[in-house]
Structure formats: C-alpha cells, structure tokens
C-alpha cells in the first residue's frame, strides 16, 4: 500500500445536495441505532433492524459516492465541508464524544458489515459519558477491537495505516490521561508484560452483588421505551428533512409491529395517537409528511403487521379491551381483512362486540375491504359480519344487505331483513319475497314489520299475495298471519277483498277457504275504520253459522 492509498480521500469538488442528504441520512441511522442499543437487550429485533438499516444506508452511499468521511469538530460533523450534523458541546453528543477523545476524522470504507457496525456503536455508547475513573477511551477501544473497514485519525496518530501523520497533540481534556507522544517515524517493539495471577476468591460475587446484577439485568430487559418514543415523535415535529422523517417512521413501524406479540398495547396506541397529532400539526408546514404518515398507517394495518394479533387475541383481558378498540379504530380500513379472520375465533361476547364495532368504524371510511369478505365461504363469518352491515349507512350497504337476504344462513337472512326494514319502504319489494322463506322466524319478522303501521306499499303486496298465491292446507297459520298484517297496515282499499272473502259464495266453503275467511275476520277486527266494524256486525248476523262463529272468535281474540 503506498502513501496515497493510506491517506483519507480528498474533498471532491462540487458535492451535490443528493450526496449531502445521503450522508445526513446515515448519521440519523447511526444515532437511532445507538439509541436502540442503549434501550434494548442485545439480540432484540429492534436493534437488529436498526443496525441493518444503518448498514444498508452506508452500503448504498459507498457504492454510489465512494468512502464516507466525517470531519469532526467539537459540535458538528462535516462531510466535504458541508455540515451534516450538529449537537451541543456536552457529554453524550456524538461530535463532542469523538472530539473529546482526540478523533479528528472518521471514515467508512467499502466492506463494512453489520457485526462491525454493531461493535463500532457499542464502543461509542460505552464511552459517550466518562465516569469519574475512566477505564480507557474510544481510541483505545477502536485500536483493541481492530475494526477493518472504519478508519480514523487521532490528534497524534492515524490508526489503520502503516505511516503516522504529524498532527497536533491531544488537547488537555482535564482528566488524568497523558497525551500520547508524537510519533517521529520510529518503529516500536515491545514485549507485553505477563498478566498477574488471579486469585479465584477475589472474583467470587457475594449474594448482595449477585442480587444487584440481577436487578440491573431486569431493568435493562424491562426498560420502558416511552422516553425514547417521545424523543422520536418530537423529532418528527421538529425535523424538516424528509429522509430523516422516513427513517424515524421506519423505526416506529418496527416498534409498532413488535409491540403486538408482547401485548404492549400502550406503545402501539401511543404511536398511532402521536402520529395523528403530528399529521395535524405538520399538514400546513410540511405537506410531504402527510402521505408518509398515511403510508405508515396503511403498512401497520396490513395482514403481515397485524398477524400476531391472531395469536394473542384470546389472551386480551377486559382491562385491555378499550385500549385495543382505540388502536383498531386508528388503523386503515385495510385492517378489516385481518380483523374478519379474528372475528371467527371463540371469544367472550364483549370482546367480539368491540371487534364488530371497530370493523364498523373502519368500514364507514371505506367499505371495499369489508365487501371483499363476502367472498369468504365460511357461514360463521357472515353471521358475525351481518351486524356490521346493518349498522352502516348508505345505498351501497343496502345493496349488500339485499344480497344477504338470500344467504344460506337463516340468521344472516333475518338480520339482513331487519336492517333493510329499518331503512324504510325503499326495499319493500325485495323484502316481501322473504314472506315465503322456509324459516318461520323470518316470515314472522317480515309480516310483523309490514304490520307496524298503515303502509300502502305493504297493503298492496299483501293483497296481491293473498289473492293470487295458492296455499296448501298445512299453511293455515301463515294465511291468518298474512291477514293479520293486512289488517294492521291496510286501508279502505282492502275492504272489498276482505268483505268478499269473509262472506264468500255458497254455504259450503271450497278447500282452503276456511283459513281465508277466518283471516279476513281477523284483518277487519284489526282495522280502526267504521266501515270495517260495519262489515263485522253484518257478518255477526249472517245466516251462515260458520261466518258467525268466525266473527265471534275474531272479536274474542281481539278483546
């Protein structure tokens, strides 16, 4: 390797905004990954994903623009003269941490991998804040770890090269460390001192020390990420860089997804509620944020994101029900596809009712995902979804209900009919076809609803039905039920037919005429018109004993 190869890359003229933005995006990924490492135990999915994100951004940059170098000052990072990141001159701030330990520039070269970046970030986190008695520093840790694809220059040394640069000595940091001697081009040879023997008794932990360590591990594993979420969400309000905004949303997406299998619904709800606030607050100032947040909500509403709910749903307790309802109602209607599958699970009635209400709320914004579930052959699903359609308004849901009155399930047909009847007489013709339904409860429902009040449409349908339908001898009760509804919804228009049916022709009634005569008497007794009473009084004095008996029975039942 020649001297030119060993030197950091020189600033290229005319750095583009795209390159600067890409470098800024990498710094944001670095900061988020460092924060995740501080909050979660090693191996946590959040850490793995954030390291992968950092590596992906860095890899893309190097392939497109070449090695990435950051020049370091006390309160900022620069790339080719452009400020990439700035922070306060205090412990914990990234530029200050590097500058304090003498690092003047840092360079990532081709070939980095996630494991190397993980070690790099762990070192930064370990030495972000110096203790009263510091045990080493970042430079020492870098040297000991030997990161092959991360170069850096210290005030006196350029580690990772065969020759050292002649730079300024370390600044006096006010601690007990001595500045490293300036290298004058000499090579050094030394023999490491043997490690002193270790007394096994000196490293045995007391019960108190073991307890303290267990408490520390528990605190680390149960760390509350609420403060971290607050910081991320605050960043969304303050940051005006779209790339940074997107990265933070990606982290929040992982947080949301991982919270569901843990049943950590507080986190999921906080994310959705806060993003709704950000959406409102940013709408005027940064309109490009609106589609980003909307895409976020759509993504977390997918079956892939909500899939874990199917595993934990049966374990949701009553205290979590309201919280889950709030979460579901903040999702995109696309979530209905997954919620419909969950609806099929055996679950307590309150939980199922909450789920139905949430689906209703989502479908009121977009009916399409709910309509797609109509293709599901599972009869139980429609039995539980029909209530949702009934509770939705609009002509489109009325059309769906009209399809459902032909469903194979009697429960679905009955609920669909009930829903349509609540919408007035617009669909009376379709509903009247259920008067011959094989299920007696549905026939009763139709007739009961038609006989609620005087209704010309219902009167017309019933008159035509009774006049032209050929009934069997086994249908006497149904015939009388039809006449009963006719009496309640009918007007003077029905009187001629009822009079003729009651009196009939001849002394001996033809087959089936008995039920019609009895029904006509019942219908007349239900009417409040004077003319109807007059017909009944005349029938009560009829020479035909059968007619007199029918009228007497109708009056007794009415009384």
PDB file of C-alpha atoms in Angstrom, residues 247-450:
ATOM      1  CA  UNK A 247     -36.079   6.773   8.867  1.00  0.00           C
ATOM      2  CA  UNK A 248     -37.867   7.657  12.104  1.00  0.00           C
ATOM      3  CA  UNK A 249     -41.120   6.276  10.702  1.00  0.00           C
ATOM      4  CA  UNK A 250     -39.336   3.037   9.844  1.00  0.00           C
ATOM      5  CA  UNK A 251     -38.159   2.715  13.442  1.00  0.00           C
ATOM      6  CA  UNK A 252     -41.675   3.453  14.723  1.00  0.00           C
ATOM      7  CA  UNK A 253     -43.043   0.821  12.373  1.00  0.00           C
ATOM      8  CA  UNK A 254     -40.785  -1.806  13.902  1.00  0.00           C
ATOM      9  CA  UNK A 255     -41.768  -0.642  17.383  1.00  0.00           C
ATOM     10  CA  UNK A 256     -45.456  -0.992  16.500  1.00  0.00           C
ATOM     11  CA  UNK A 257     -45.059  -4.450  14.987  1.00  0.00           C
ATOM     12  CA  UNK A 258     -43.014  -5.782  17.897  1.00  0.00           C
ATOM     13  CA  UNK A 259     -45.436  -4.378  20.493  1.00  0.00           C
ATOM     14  CA  UNK A 260     -48.377  -6.543  19.352  1.00  0.00           C
ATOM     15  CA  UNK A 261     -46.998 -10.023  20.132  1.00  0.00           C
ATOM     16  CA  UNK A 262     -45.871  -8.646  23.523  1.00  0.00           C
ATOM     17  CA  UNK A 263     -49.398  -7.296  24.122  1.00  0.00           C
ATOM     18  CA  UNK A 264     -47.746  -3.945  24.822  1.00  0.00           C
ATOM     19  CA  UNK A 265     -50.774  -2.055  23.571  1.00  0.00           C
ATOM     20  CA  UNK A 266     -49.759   1.155  25.342  1.00  0.00           C
ATOM     21  CA  UNK A 267     -46.864   1.508  22.907  1.00  0.00           C
ATOM     22  CA  UNK A 268     -48.972   0.734  19.826  1.00  0.00           C
ATOM     23  CA  UNK A 269     -51.658   3.225  20.880  1.00  0.00           C
ATOM     24  CA  UNK A 270     -49.119   5.925  21.731  1.00  0.00           C
ATOM     25  CA  UNK A 271     -47.527   5.630  18.289  1.00  0.00           C
ATOM     26  CA  UNK A 272     -50.828   5.878  16.412  1.00  0.00           C
ATOM     27  CA  UNK A 273     -52.223   8.711  18.528  1.00  0.00           C
ATOM     28  CA  UNK A 274     -48.993  10.692  18.318  1.00  0.00           C
ATOM     29  CA  UNK A 275     -48.788  10.281  14.562  1.00  0.00           C
ATOM     30  CA  UNK A 276     -52.326  11.605  14.269  1.00  0.00           C
ATOM     31  CA  UNK A 277     -51.171  14.670  16.194  1.00  0.00           C
ATOM     32  CA  UNK A 278     -48.076  15.022  14.008  1.00  0.00           C
ATOM     33  CA  UNK A 279     -50.269  14.704  10.926  1.00  0.00           C
ATOM     34  CA  UNK A 280     -52.441  17.590  12.084  1.00  0.00           C
ATOM     35  CA  UNK A 281     -49.530  19.735  13.253  1.00  0.00           C
ATOM     36  CA  UNK A 282     -47.430  19.249  10.114  1.00  0.00           C
ATOM     37  CA  UNK A 283     -50.156  19.471   7.479  1.00  0.00           C
ATOM     38  CA  UNK A 284     -49.593  23.162   6.731  1.00  0.00           C
ATOM     39  CA  UNK A 285     -45.817  23.409   7.153  1.00  0.00           C
ATOM     40  CA  UNK A 286     -44.599  20.163   5.591  1.00  0.00           C
ATOM     41  CA  UNK A 287     -47.334  18.731   3.356  1.00  0.00           C
ATOM     42  CA  UNK A 288     -44.991  15.987   2.132  1.00  0.00           C
ATOM     43  CA  UNK A 289     -45.307  14.425   5.606  1.00  0.00           C
ATOM     44  CA  UNK A 290     -49.000  13.641   5.079  1.00  0.00           C
ATOM     45  CA  UNK A 291     -48.584  10.782   2.555  1.00  0.00           C
ATOM     46  CA  UNK A 292     -45.656   9.392   4.574  1.00  0.00           C
ATOM     47  CA  UNK A 293     -47.768   9.075   7.715  1.00  0.00           C
ATOM     48  CA  UNK A 294     -50.716   7.742   5.727  1.00  0.00           C
ATOM     49  CA  UNK A 295     -48.444   5.087   4.180  1.00  0.00           C
ATOM     50  CA  UNK A 296     -47.229   4.212   7.679  1.00  0.00           C
ATOM     51  CA  UNK A 297     -50.795   3.630   8.894  1.00  0.00           C
ATOM     52  CA  UNK A 298     -51.567   1.564   5.789  1.00  0.00           C
ATOM     53  CA  UNK A 299     -48.471  -0.586   6.339  1.00  0.00           C
ATOM     54  CA  UNK A 300     -49.188  -1.319  10.014  1.00  0.00           C
ATOM     55  CA  UNK A 301     -52.777  -2.180   9.039  1.00  0.00           C
ATOM     56  CA  UNK A 302     -51.666  -4.973   6.699  1.00  0.00           C
ATOM     57  CA  UNK A 303     -52.196  -8.642   7.490  1.00  0.00           C
ATOM     58  CA  UNK A 304     -48.418  -9.022   7.832  1.00  0.00           C
ATOM     59  CA  UNK A 305     -48.269  -6.431  10.619  1.00  0.00           C
ATOM     60  CA  UNK A 306     -51.471  -7.437  12.406  1.00  0.00           C
ATOM     61  CA  UNK A 307     -50.914 -11.178  12.075  1.00  0.00           C
ATOM     62  CA  UNK A 308     -49.537 -11.529  15.636  1.00  0.00           C
ATOM     63  CA  UNK A 309     -52.894 -10.339  16.986  1.00  0.00           C
ATOM     64  CA  UNK A 310     -54.403 -13.659  15.929  1.00  0.00           C
ATOM     65  CA  UNK A 311     -52.091 -15.430  18.380  1.00  0.00           C
ATOM     66  CA  UNK A 312     -52.672 -13.176  21.393  1.00  0.00           C
ATOM     67  CA  UNK A 313     -56.300 -12.180  20.848  1.00  0.00           C
ATOM     68  CA  UNK A 314     -57.758 -14.840  23.119  1.00  0.00           C
ATOM     69  CA  UNK A 315     -55.496 -13.616  25.943  1.00  0.00           C
ATOM     70  CA  UNK A 316     -56.660  -9.993  25.836  1.00  0.00           C
ATOM     71  CA  UNK A 317     -58.230  -9.213  29.187  1.00  0.00           C
ATOM     72  CA  UNK A 318     -61.103  -6.870  29.971  1.00  0.00           C
ATOM     73  CA  UNK A 319     -58.730  -4.104  31.013  1.00  0.00           C
ATOM     74  CA  UNK A 320     -57.149  -4.073  27.554  1.00  0.00           C
ATOM     75  CA  UNK A 321     -60.371  -4.170  25.544  1.00  0.00           C
ATOM     76  CA  UNK A 322     -60.956  -0.414  25.398  1.00  0.00           C
ATOM     77  CA  UNK A 323     -57.318   0.238  24.553  1.00  0.00           C
ATOM     78  CA  UNK A 324     -57.457  -2.290  21.721  1.00  0.00           C
ATOM     79  CA  UNK A 325     -60.641  -0.664  20.408  1.00  0.00           C
ATOM     80  CA  UNK A 326     -58.833   2.694  20.201  1.00  0.00           C
ATOM     81  CA  UNK A 327     -55.930   1.091  18.360  1.00  0.00           C
ATOM     82  CA  UNK A 328     -58.153  -0.631  15.811  1.00  0.00           C
ATOM     83  CA  UNK A 329     -60.187   2.485  15.065  1.00  0.00           C
ATOM     84  CA  UNK A 330     -56.989   4.423  14.273  1.00  0.00           C
ATOM     85  CA  UNK A 331     -55.913   1.886  11.663  1.00  0.00           C
ATOM     86  CA  UNK A 332     -56.586   1.944   7.921  1.00  0.00           C
ATOM     87  CA  UNK A 333     -59.726   0.101   6.712  1.00  0.00           C
ATOM     88  CA  UNK A 334     -57.359  -2.427   5.136  1.00  0.00           C
ATOM     89  CA  UNK A 335     -57.107  -3.911   8.645  1.00  0.00           C
ATOM     90  CA  UNK A 336     -60.628  -5.335   8.188  1.00  0.00           C
ATOM     91  CA  UNK A 337     -59.203  -8.296   6.240  1.00  0.00           C
ATOM     92  CA  UNK A 338     -57.283  -9.473   9.314  1.00  0.00           C
ATOM     93  CA  UNK A 339     -59.945  -8.467  11.835  1.00  0.00           C
ATOM     94  CA  UNK A 340     -62.510 -10.536   9.966  1.00  0.00           C
ATOM     95  CA  UNK A 341     -60.377 -13.644  10.488  1.00  0.00           C
ATOM     96  CA  UNK A 342     -60.007 -12.811  14.179  1.00  0.00           C
ATOM     97  CA  UNK A 343     -63.774 -12.412  14.399  1.00  0.00           C
ATOM     98  CA  UNK A 344     -64.104 -16.149  13.734  1.00  0.00           C
ATOM     99  CA  UNK A 345     -62.223 -17.042  16.911  1.00  0.00           C
ATOM    100  CA  UNK A 346     -64.069 -18.166  20.000  1.00  0.00           C
ATOM    101  CA  UNK A 347     -64.005 -15.171  22.305  1.00  0.00           C
ATOM    102  CA  UNK A 348     -66.051 -13.545  25.061  1.00  0.00           C
ATOM    103  CA  UNK A 349     -69.093 -11.625  23.855  1.00  0.00           C
ATOM    104  CA  UNK A 350     -67.761  -8.191  24.998  1.00  0.00           C
ATOM    105  CA  UNK A 351     -64.543  -8.709  23.036  1.00  0.00           C
ATOM    106  CA  UNK A 352     -66.440  -9.834  19.926  1.00  0.00           C
ATOM    107  CA  UNK A 353     -68.804  -6.859  20.178  1.00  0.00           C
ATOM    108  CA  UNK A 354     -65.854  -4.488  20.499  1.00  0.00           C
ATOM    109  CA  UNK A 355     -64.311  -6.024  17.388  1.00  0.00           C
ATOM    110  CA  UNK A 356     -67.566  -5.673  15.453  1.00  0.00           C
ATOM    111  CA  UNK A 357     -67.796  -2.011  16.444  1.00  0.00           C
ATOM    112  CA  UNK A 358     -64.206  -1.402  15.379  1.00  0.00           C
ATOM    113  CA  UNK A 359     -64.841  -3.038  11.996  1.00  0.00           C
ATOM    114  CA  UNK A 360     -67.967  -0.892  11.621  1.00  0.00           C
ATOM    115  CA  UNK A 361     -65.948   2.241  12.325  1.00  0.00           C
ATOM    116  CA  UNK A 362     -63.286   1.296   9.767  1.00  0.00           C
ATOM    117  CA  UNK A 363     -65.828   0.260   7.123  1.00  0.00           C
ATOM    118  CA  UNK A 364     -67.636   3.597   7.463  1.00  0.00           C
ATOM    119  CA  UNK A 365     -64.482   5.151   5.932  1.00  0.00           C
ATOM    120  CA  UNK A 366     -64.079   2.569   3.157  1.00  0.00           C
ATOM    121  CA  UNK A 367     -66.487  -0.293   2.539  1.00  0.00           C
ATOM    122  CA  UNK A 368     -64.318  -2.110  -0.026  1.00  0.00           C
ATOM    123  CA  UNK A 369     -62.258  -4.305   2.378  1.00  0.00           C
ATOM    124  CA  UNK A 370     -65.449  -5.365   4.153  1.00  0.00           C
ATOM    125  CA  UNK A 371     -67.180  -6.220   0.877  1.00  0.00           C
ATOM    126  CA  UNK A 372     -64.234  -8.433  -0.076  1.00  0.00           C
ATOM    127  CA  UNK A 373     -65.062 -10.644   2.901  1.00  0.00           C
ATOM    128  CA  UNK A 374     -68.404 -11.515   1.302  1.00  0.00           C
ATOM    129  CA  UNK A 375     -66.478 -13.976  -0.860  1.00  0.00           C
ATOM    130  CA  UNK A 376     -65.444 -15.952   2.204  1.00  0.00           C
ATOM    131  CA  UNK A 377     -67.353 -19.257   2.205  1.00  0.00           C
ATOM    132  CA  UNK A 378     -67.372 -19.539   5.996  1.00  0.00           C
ATOM    133  CA  UNK A 379     -71.001 -19.146   7.061  1.00  0.00           C
ATOM    134  CA  UNK A 380     -69.994 -18.155  10.597  1.00  0.00           C
ATOM    135  CA  UNK A 381     -68.145 -15.113   9.304  1.00  0.00           C
ATOM    136  CA  UNK A 382     -71.241 -13.722   7.627  1.00  0.00           C
ATOM    137  CA  UNK A 383     -73.306 -14.427  10.722  1.00  0.00           C
ATOM    138  CA  UNK A 384     -70.968 -12.149  12.674  1.00  0.00           C
ATOM    139  CA  UNK A 385     -70.443  -9.553   9.966  1.00  0.00           C
ATOM    140  CA  UNK A 386     -74.093  -9.011   9.067  1.00  0.00           C
ATOM    141  CA  UNK A 387     -74.453  -6.861  12.194  1.00  0.00           C
ATOM    142  CA  UNK A 388     -71.703  -4.619  10.834  1.00  0.00           C
ATOM    143  CA  UNK A 389     -73.534  -4.125   7.549  1.00  0.00           C
ATOM    144  CA  UNK A 390     -76.785  -3.416   9.378  1.00  0.00           C
ATOM    145  CA  UNK A 391     -75.102  -0.662  11.391  1.00  0.00           C
ATOM    146  CA  UNK A 392     -73.608   1.024   8.328  1.00  0.00           C
ATOM    147  CA  UNK A 393     -75.469   3.660   6.362  1.00  0.00           C
ATOM    148  CA  UNK A 394     -75.589   4.297   2.636  1.00  0.00           C
ATOM    149  CA  UNK A 395     -77.044   2.800  -0.502  1.00  0.00           C
ATOM    150  CA  UNK A 396     -74.049   0.531  -1.030  1.00  0.00           C
ATOM    151  CA  UNK A 397     -74.622  -1.261   2.258  1.00  0.00           C
ATOM    152  CA  UNK A 398     -78.302  -1.580   1.387  1.00  0.00           C
ATOM    153  CA  UNK A 399     -77.283  -3.409  -1.789  1.00  0.00           C
ATOM    154  CA  UNK A 400     -75.113  -5.733   0.263  1.00  0.00           C
ATOM    155  CA  UNK A 401     -77.987  -6.431   2.636  1.00  0.00           C
ATOM    156  CA  UNK A 402     -80.229  -7.252  -0.314  1.00  0.00           C
ATOM    157  CA  UNK A 403     -77.680  -9.891  -1.336  1.00  0.00           C
ATOM    158  CA  UNK A 404     -77.543 -11.225   2.191  1.00  0.00           C
ATOM    159  CA  UNK A 405     -81.298 -11.789   2.409  1.00  0.00           C
ATOM    160  CA  UNK A 406     -80.593 -14.706   0.028  1.00  0.00           C
ATOM    161  CA  UNK A 407     -77.799 -16.109   2.185  1.00  0.00           C
ATOM    162  CA  UNK A 408     -77.863 -19.765   3.213  1.00  0.00           C
ATOM    163  CA  UNK A 409     -77.838 -18.931   6.915  1.00  0.00           C
ATOM    164  CA  UNK A 410     -81.276 -18.140   8.437  1.00  0.00           C
ATOM    165  CA  UNK A 411     -79.582 -15.852  10.965  1.00  0.00           C
ATOM    166  CA  UNK A 412     -77.944 -13.845   8.183  1.00  0.00           C
ATOM    167  CA  UNK A 413     -81.213 -13.586   6.249  1.00  0.00           C
ATOM    168  CA  UNK A 414     -83.102 -12.478   9.339  1.00  0.00           C
ATOM    169  CA  UNK A 415     -80.570  -9.823  10.381  1.00  0.00           C
ATOM    170  CA  UNK A 416     -80.248  -8.537   6.811  1.00  0.00           C
ATOM    171  CA  UNK A 417     -84.029  -8.252   6.534  1.00  0.00           C
ATOM    172  CA  UNK A 418     -84.192  -6.477   9.875  1.00  0.00           C
ATOM    173  CA  UNK A 419     -81.586  -4.000   8.716  1.00  0.00           C
ATOM    174  CA  UNK A 420     -83.395  -3.275   5.457  1.00  0.00           C
ATOM    175  CA  UNK A 421     -86.747  -2.865   7.190  1.00  0.00           C
ATOM    176  CA  UNK A 422     -85.197  -0.213   9.433  1.00  0.00           C
ATOM    177  CA  UNK A 423     -84.377   1.794   6.317  1.00  0.00           C
ATOM    178  CA  UNK A 424     -87.993   2.354   5.311  1.00  0.00           C
ATOM    179  CA  UNK A 425     -90.021   1.069   2.365  1.00  0.00           C
ATOM    180  CA  UNK A 426     -87.450   1.602  -0.384  1.00  0.00           C
ATOM    181  CA  UNK A 427     -86.649  -2.117  -0.484  1.00  0.00           C
ATOM    182  CA  UNK A 428     -90.096  -3.443   0.380  1.00  0.00           C
ATOM    183  CA  UNK A 429     -90.407  -5.452  -2.836  1.00  0.00           C
ATOM    184  CA  UNK A 430     -87.156  -7.346  -2.247  1.00  0.00           C
ATOM    185  CA  UNK A 431     -88.059  -7.954   1.378  1.00  0.00           C
ATOM    186  CA  UNK A 432     -91.547  -9.175   0.587  1.00  0.00           C
ATOM    187  CA  UNK A 433     -90.006 -12.112  -1.269  1.00  0.00           C
ATOM    188  CA  UNK A 434     -88.973 -13.441   2.162  1.00  0.00           C
ATOM    189  CA  UNK A 435     -92.649 -13.933   3.058  1.00  0.00           C
ATOM    190  CA  UNK A 436     -92.270 -17.477   1.704  1.00  0.00           C
ATOM    191  CA  UNK A 437     -88.930 -18.125   3.414  1.00  0.00           C
ATOM    192  CA  UNK A 438     -88.544 -21.657   4.721  1.00  0.00           C
ATOM    193  CA  UNK A 439     -87.621 -20.279   8.136  1.00  0.00           C
ATOM    194  CA  UNK A 440     -90.722 -19.385  10.160  1.00  0.00           C
ATOM    195  CA  UNK A 441     -88.920 -16.718  12.192  1.00  0.00           C
ATOM    196  CA  UNK A 442     -88.035 -14.807   9.025  1.00  0.00           C
ATOM    197  CA  UNK A 443     -91.611 -14.992   7.735  1.00  0.00           C
ATOM    198  CA  UNK A 444     -92.841 -13.711  11.089  1.00  0.00           C
ATOM    199  CA  UNK A 445     -90.315 -10.882  11.060  1.00  0.00           C
ATOM    200  CA  UNK A 446     -91.416  -9.684   7.610  1.00  0.00           C
ATOM    201  CA  UNK A 447     -95.101  -9.800   8.468  1.00  0.00           C
ATOM    202  CA  UNK A 448     -94.566  -8.134  11.823  1.00  0.00           C
ATOM    203  CA  UNK A 449     -92.598  -5.295  10.286  1.00  0.00           C
ATOM    204  CA  UNK A 450     -95.131  -4.814   7.483  1.00  0.00           C
TER     205      UNK A 450
END
